[in-house]
Tab-separated table of C-alpha atoms in Angstrom:
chain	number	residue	atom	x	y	z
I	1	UNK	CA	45.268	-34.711	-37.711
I	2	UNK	CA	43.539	-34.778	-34.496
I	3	UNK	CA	40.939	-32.146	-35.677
I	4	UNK	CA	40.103	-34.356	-38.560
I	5	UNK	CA	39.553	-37.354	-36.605
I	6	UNK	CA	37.062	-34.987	-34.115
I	7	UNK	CA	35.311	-33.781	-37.052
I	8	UNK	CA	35.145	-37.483	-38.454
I	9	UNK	CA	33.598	-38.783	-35.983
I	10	UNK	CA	31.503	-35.815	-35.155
I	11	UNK	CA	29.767	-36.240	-38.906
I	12	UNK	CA	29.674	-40.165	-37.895
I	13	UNK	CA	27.822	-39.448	-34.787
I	14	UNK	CA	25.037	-36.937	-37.126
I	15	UNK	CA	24.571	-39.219	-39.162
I	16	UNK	CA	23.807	-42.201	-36.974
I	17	UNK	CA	21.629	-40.131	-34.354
I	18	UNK	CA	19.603	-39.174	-37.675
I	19	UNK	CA	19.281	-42.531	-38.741
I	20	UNK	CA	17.887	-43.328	-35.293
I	21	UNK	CA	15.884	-40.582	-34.846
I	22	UNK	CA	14.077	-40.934	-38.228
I	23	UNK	CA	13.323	-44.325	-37.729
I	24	UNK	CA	11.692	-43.841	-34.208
I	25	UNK	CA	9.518	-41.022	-35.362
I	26	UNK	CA	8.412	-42.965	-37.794
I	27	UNK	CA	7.724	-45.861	-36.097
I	28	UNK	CA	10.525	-48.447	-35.812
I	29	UNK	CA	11.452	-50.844	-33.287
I	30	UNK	CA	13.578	-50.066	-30.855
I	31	UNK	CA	16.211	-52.917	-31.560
I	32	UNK	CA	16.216	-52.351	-35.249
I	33	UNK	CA	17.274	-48.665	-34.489
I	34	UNK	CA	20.046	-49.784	-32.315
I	35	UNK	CA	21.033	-52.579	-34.781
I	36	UNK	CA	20.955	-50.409	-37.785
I	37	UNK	CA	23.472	-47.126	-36.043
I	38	UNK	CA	25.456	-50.047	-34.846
I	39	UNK	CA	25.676	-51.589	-38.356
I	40	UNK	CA	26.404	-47.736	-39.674
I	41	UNK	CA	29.657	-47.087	-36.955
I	42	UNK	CA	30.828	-50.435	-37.842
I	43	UNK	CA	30.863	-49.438	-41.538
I	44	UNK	CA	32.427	-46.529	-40.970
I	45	UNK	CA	35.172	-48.241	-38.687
I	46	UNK	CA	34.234	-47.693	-35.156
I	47	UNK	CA	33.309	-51.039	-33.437
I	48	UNK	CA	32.744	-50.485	-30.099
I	49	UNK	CA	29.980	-47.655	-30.461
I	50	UNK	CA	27.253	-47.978	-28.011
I	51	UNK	CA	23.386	-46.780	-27.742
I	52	UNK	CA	20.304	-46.648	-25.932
I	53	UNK	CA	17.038	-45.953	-27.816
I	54	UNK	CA	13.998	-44.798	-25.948
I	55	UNK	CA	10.510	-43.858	-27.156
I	56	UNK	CA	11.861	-40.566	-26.398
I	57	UNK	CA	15.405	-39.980	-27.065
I	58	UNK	CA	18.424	-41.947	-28.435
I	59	UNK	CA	21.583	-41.816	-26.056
I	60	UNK	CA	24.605	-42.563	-28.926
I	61	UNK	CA	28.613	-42.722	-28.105
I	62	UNK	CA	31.536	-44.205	-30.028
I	63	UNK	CA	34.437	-46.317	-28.274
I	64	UNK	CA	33.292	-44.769	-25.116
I	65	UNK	CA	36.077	-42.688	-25.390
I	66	UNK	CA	33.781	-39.444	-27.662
I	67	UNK	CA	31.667	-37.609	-25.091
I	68	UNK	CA	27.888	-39.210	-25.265
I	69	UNK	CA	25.512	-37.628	-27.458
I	70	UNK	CA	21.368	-37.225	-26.814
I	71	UNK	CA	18.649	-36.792	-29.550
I	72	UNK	CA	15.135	-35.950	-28.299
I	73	UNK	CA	12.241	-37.812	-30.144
I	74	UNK	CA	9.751	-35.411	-29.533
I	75	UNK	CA	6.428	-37.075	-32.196
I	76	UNK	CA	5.974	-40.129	-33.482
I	77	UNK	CA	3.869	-41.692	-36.197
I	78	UNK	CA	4.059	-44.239	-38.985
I	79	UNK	CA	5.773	-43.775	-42.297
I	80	UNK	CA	7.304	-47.126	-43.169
I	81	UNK	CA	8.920	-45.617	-46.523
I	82	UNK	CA	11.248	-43.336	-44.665
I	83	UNK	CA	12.221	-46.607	-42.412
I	84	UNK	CA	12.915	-48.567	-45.685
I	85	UNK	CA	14.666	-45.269	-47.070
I	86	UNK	CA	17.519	-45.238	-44.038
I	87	UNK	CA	17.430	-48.970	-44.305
I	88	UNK	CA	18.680	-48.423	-47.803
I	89	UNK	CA	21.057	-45.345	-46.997
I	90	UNK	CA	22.216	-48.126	-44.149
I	91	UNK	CA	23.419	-50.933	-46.858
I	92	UNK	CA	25.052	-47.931	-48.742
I	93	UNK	CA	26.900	-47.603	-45.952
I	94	UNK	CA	27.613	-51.172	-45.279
I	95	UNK	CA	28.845	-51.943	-49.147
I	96	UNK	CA	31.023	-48.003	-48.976
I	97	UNK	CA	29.050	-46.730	-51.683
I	98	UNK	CA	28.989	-43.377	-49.648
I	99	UNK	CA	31.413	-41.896	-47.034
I	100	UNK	CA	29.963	-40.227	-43.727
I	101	UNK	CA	29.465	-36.989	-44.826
I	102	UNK	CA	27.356	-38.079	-48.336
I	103	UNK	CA	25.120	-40.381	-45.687
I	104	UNK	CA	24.548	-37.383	-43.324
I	105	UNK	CA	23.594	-35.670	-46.368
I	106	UNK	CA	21.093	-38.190	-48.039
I	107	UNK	CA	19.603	-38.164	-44.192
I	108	UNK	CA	19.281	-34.451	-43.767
I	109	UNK	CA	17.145	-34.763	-46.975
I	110	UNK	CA	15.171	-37.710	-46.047
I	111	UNK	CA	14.565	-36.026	-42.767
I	112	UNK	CA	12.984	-32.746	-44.858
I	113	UNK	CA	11.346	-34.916	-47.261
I	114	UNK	CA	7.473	-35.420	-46.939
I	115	UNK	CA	6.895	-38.829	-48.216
I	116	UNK	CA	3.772	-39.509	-46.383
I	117	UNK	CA	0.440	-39.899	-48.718
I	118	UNK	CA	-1.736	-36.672	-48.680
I	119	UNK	CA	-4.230	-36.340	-46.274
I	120	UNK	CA	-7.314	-36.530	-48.475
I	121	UNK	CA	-5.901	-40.065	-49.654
I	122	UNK	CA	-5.475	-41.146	-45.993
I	123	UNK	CA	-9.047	-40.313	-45.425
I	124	UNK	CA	-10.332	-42.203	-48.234
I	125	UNK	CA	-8.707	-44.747	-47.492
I	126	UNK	CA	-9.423	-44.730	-43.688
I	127	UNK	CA	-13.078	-44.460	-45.460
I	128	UNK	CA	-12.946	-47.458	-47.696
I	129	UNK	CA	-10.961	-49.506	-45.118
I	130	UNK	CA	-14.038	-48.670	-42.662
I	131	UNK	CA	-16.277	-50.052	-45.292
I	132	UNK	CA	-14.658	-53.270	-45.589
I	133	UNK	CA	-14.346	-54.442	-41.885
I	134	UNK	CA	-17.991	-53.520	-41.672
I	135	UNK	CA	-18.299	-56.246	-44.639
I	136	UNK	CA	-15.640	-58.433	-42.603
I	137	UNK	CA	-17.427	-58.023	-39.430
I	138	UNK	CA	-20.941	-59.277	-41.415
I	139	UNK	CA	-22.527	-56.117	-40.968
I	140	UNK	CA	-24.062	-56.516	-44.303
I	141	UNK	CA	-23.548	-54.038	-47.297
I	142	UNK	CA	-26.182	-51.869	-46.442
I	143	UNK	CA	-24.295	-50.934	-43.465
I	144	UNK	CA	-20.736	-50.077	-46.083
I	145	UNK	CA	-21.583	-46.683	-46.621
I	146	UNK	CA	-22.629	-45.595	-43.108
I	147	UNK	CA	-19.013	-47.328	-41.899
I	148	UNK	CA	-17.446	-45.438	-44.837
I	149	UNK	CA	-18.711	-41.890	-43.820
I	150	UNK	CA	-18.065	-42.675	-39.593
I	151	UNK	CA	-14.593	-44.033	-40.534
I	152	UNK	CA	-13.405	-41.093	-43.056
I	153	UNK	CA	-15.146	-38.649	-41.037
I	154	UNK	CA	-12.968	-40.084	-37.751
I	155	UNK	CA	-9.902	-39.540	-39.330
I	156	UNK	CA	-10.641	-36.773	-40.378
I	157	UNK	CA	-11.758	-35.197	-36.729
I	158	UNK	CA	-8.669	-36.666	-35.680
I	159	UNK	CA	-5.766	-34.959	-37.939
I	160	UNK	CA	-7.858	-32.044	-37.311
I	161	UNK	CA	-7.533	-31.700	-33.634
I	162	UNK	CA	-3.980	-32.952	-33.963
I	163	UNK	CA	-3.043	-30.046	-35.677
I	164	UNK	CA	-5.195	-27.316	-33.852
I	165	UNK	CA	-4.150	-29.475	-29.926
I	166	UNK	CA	-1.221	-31.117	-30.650
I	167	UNK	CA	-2.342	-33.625	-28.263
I	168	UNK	CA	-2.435	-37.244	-29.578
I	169	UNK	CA	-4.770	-38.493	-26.932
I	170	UNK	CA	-7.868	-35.758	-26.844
I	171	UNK	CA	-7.616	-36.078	-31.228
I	172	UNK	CA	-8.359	-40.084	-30.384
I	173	UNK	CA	-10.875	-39.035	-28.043
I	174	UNK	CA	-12.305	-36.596	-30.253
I	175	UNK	CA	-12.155	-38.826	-32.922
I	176	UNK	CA	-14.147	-41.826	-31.688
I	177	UNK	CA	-16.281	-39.436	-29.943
I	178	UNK	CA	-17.780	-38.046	-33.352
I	179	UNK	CA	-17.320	-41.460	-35.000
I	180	UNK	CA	-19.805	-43.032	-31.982
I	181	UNK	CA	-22.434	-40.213	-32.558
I	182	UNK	CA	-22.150	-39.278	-36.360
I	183	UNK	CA	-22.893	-43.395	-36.591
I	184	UNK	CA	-25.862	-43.318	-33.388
I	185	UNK	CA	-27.288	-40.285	-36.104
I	186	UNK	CA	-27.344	-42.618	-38.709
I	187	UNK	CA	-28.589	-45.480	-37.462
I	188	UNK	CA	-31.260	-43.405	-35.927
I	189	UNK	CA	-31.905	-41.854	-38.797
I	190	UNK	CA	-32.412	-44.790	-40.285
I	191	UNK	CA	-29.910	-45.466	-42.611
I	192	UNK	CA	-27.813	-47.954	-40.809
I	193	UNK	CA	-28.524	-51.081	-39.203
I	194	UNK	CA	-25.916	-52.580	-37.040
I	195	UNK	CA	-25.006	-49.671	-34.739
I	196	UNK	CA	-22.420	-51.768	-32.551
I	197	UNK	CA	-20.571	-53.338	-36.077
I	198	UNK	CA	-20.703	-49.785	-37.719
I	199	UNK	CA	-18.702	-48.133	-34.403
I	200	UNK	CA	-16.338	-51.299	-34.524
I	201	UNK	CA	-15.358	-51.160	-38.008
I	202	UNK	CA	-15.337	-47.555	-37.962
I	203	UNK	CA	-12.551	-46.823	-35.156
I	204	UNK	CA	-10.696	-49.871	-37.068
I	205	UNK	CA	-8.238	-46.912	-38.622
I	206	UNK	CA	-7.820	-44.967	-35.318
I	207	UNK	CA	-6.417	-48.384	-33.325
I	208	UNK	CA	-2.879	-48.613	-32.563
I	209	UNK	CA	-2.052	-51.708	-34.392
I	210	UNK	CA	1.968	-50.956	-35.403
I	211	UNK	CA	2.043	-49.341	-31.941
I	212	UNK	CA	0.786	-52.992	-30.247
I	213	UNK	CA	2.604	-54.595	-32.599
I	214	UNK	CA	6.399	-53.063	-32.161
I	215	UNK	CA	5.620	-53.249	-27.907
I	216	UNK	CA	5.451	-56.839	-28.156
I	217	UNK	CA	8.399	-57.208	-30.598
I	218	UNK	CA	10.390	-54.884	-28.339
I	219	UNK	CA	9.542	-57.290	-25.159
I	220	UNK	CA	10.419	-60.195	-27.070
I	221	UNK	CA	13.935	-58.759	-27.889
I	222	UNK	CA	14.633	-58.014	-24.191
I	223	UNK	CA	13.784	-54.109	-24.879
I	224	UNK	CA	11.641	-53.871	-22.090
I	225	UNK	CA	11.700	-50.014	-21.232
I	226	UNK	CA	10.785	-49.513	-24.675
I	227	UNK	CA	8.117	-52.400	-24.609
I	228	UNK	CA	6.587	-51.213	-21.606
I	229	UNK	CA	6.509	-47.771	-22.722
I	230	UNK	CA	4.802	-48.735	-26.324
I	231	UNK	CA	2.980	-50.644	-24.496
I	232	UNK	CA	1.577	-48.300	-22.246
I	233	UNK	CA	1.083	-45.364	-24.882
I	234	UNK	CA	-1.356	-48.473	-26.805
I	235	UNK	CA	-3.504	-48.915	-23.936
I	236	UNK	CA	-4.088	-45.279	-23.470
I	237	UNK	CA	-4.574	-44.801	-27.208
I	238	UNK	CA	-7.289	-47.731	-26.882
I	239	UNK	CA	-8.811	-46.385	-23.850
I	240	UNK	CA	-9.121	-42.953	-25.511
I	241	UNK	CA	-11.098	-44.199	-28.368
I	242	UNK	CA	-13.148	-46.248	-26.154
I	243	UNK	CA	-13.618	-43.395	-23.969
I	244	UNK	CA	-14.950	-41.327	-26.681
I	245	UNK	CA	-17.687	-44.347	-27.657
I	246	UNK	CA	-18.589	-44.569	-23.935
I	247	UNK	CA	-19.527	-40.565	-23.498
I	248	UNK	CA	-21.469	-40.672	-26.838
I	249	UNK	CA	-24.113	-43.251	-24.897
I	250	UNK	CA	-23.842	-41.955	-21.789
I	251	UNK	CA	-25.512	-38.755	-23.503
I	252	UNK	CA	-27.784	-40.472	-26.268
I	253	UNK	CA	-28.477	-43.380	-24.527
């Protein structure tokens, strides 16, 4: 009996470190991670399990009694489906249309699944949403297609050195760094107009707006390691693109 109980809880404490986990990675707040593996242990009958979420790892223990159990988050981007997906596999839970081990199950597979858009449609649309704040920004529409080349052409640069560096901050550097002079070309070249509205509406894609957004929702909930830390990560993500727009007229200009 007291091996099925330790392997119970064991599956229990997978599944809700996955849950966690996936949602971080993929950009969550920090309180709705804690409130949805608290809402899982609860469903599953343990109601005194306790965590602490980090941008970097998830510290998870039930009753206090089960030794305490670490997950590292080790990258993090934005992929709201698989949040809405463990959301989902979380009300399962809640209503016991699955047991703990079908749950860890569904969330091994969710974790393998690739539900993010291809990269050539995240590109166009990085492109197209250029485009449009240069129209927002009343850069007028002979200035959409030189914002829709800088901004796909951005992203692009930047999942490229992402995946050759694996370091977020010199991709956002590189990024804005070939967005700043691939739009300087063009508007030297003639073909653009407005060269500060083109480099504005063309890092548009690269800034950190879910990343601003869940530091300031993770202050307001009293989160504030997590805030601070979000928080933090924002500025140097901003700084980084502006960075790479600065060096492009130090040299041109």
């Amino acid at each position: 009996m007291l091996n099925d109980i330790t392997y119970c809880e064991q599956t229990i404490v997978k599944a809700c470190l996955l849950a966690g986990r996936i949602m971080m990675q993929c950009g969550a707040e920090t309180y709705r991670v804690e409130d949805t593996m608290k809402r899982m242990a609860d469903a599953f009958g343990i109601l005194e399990s306790q965590s602490f979420v980090t941008p970097t790892g998830i510290i998870f223990s039930l009753d206090g009694l089960s030794p305490t159990h670490l997950a590292r988050i080790n990258e993090r981007g934005t992929d709201l489906e698989k949040i809405a997906e463990v959301n989902r596999i979380s009300r399962m839970i809640s209503s016991k249309q699955l047991n703990a081990e079908e749950a860890l199950l569904k969330l091994q597979e969710l974790d393998k699944a690739r539900l993010a858009f291809p990269i050539w449609l995240q590109i166009a649309a990085a492109a197209f949403a250029s485009g449009s704040f240069s129209i927002m920004f009343d850069a007028g529409w002979s200035d959409f297609l030189p914002a829709f080349f800088a901004g796909g052409t951005g992203l692009f640069i930047l999942v490229l050195t992402h995946y050759f560096t694996k370091v977020k901050l010199f991709a956002e550097f590189s990024a804005a760094f070939v967005v700043g002079l691939s739009t300087l070309l063009i508007v030297r070249s003639g073909w653009g107009h407005e060269l500060d509205l083109i480099i504005l509406a063309s890092v548009m894609p690269l800034v950190p707006g879910l990343l601003i957004t869940n530091a300031i929702r993770d202050l307001m909930a009293g989160h504030f390691v997590s805030g601070l830390s979000k928080g933090a990560e924002a500025f140097l993500t901003a700084f980084a693109i502006g960075a790479g727009v600065a060096v492009v007229f130090l040299l041109w200009l």
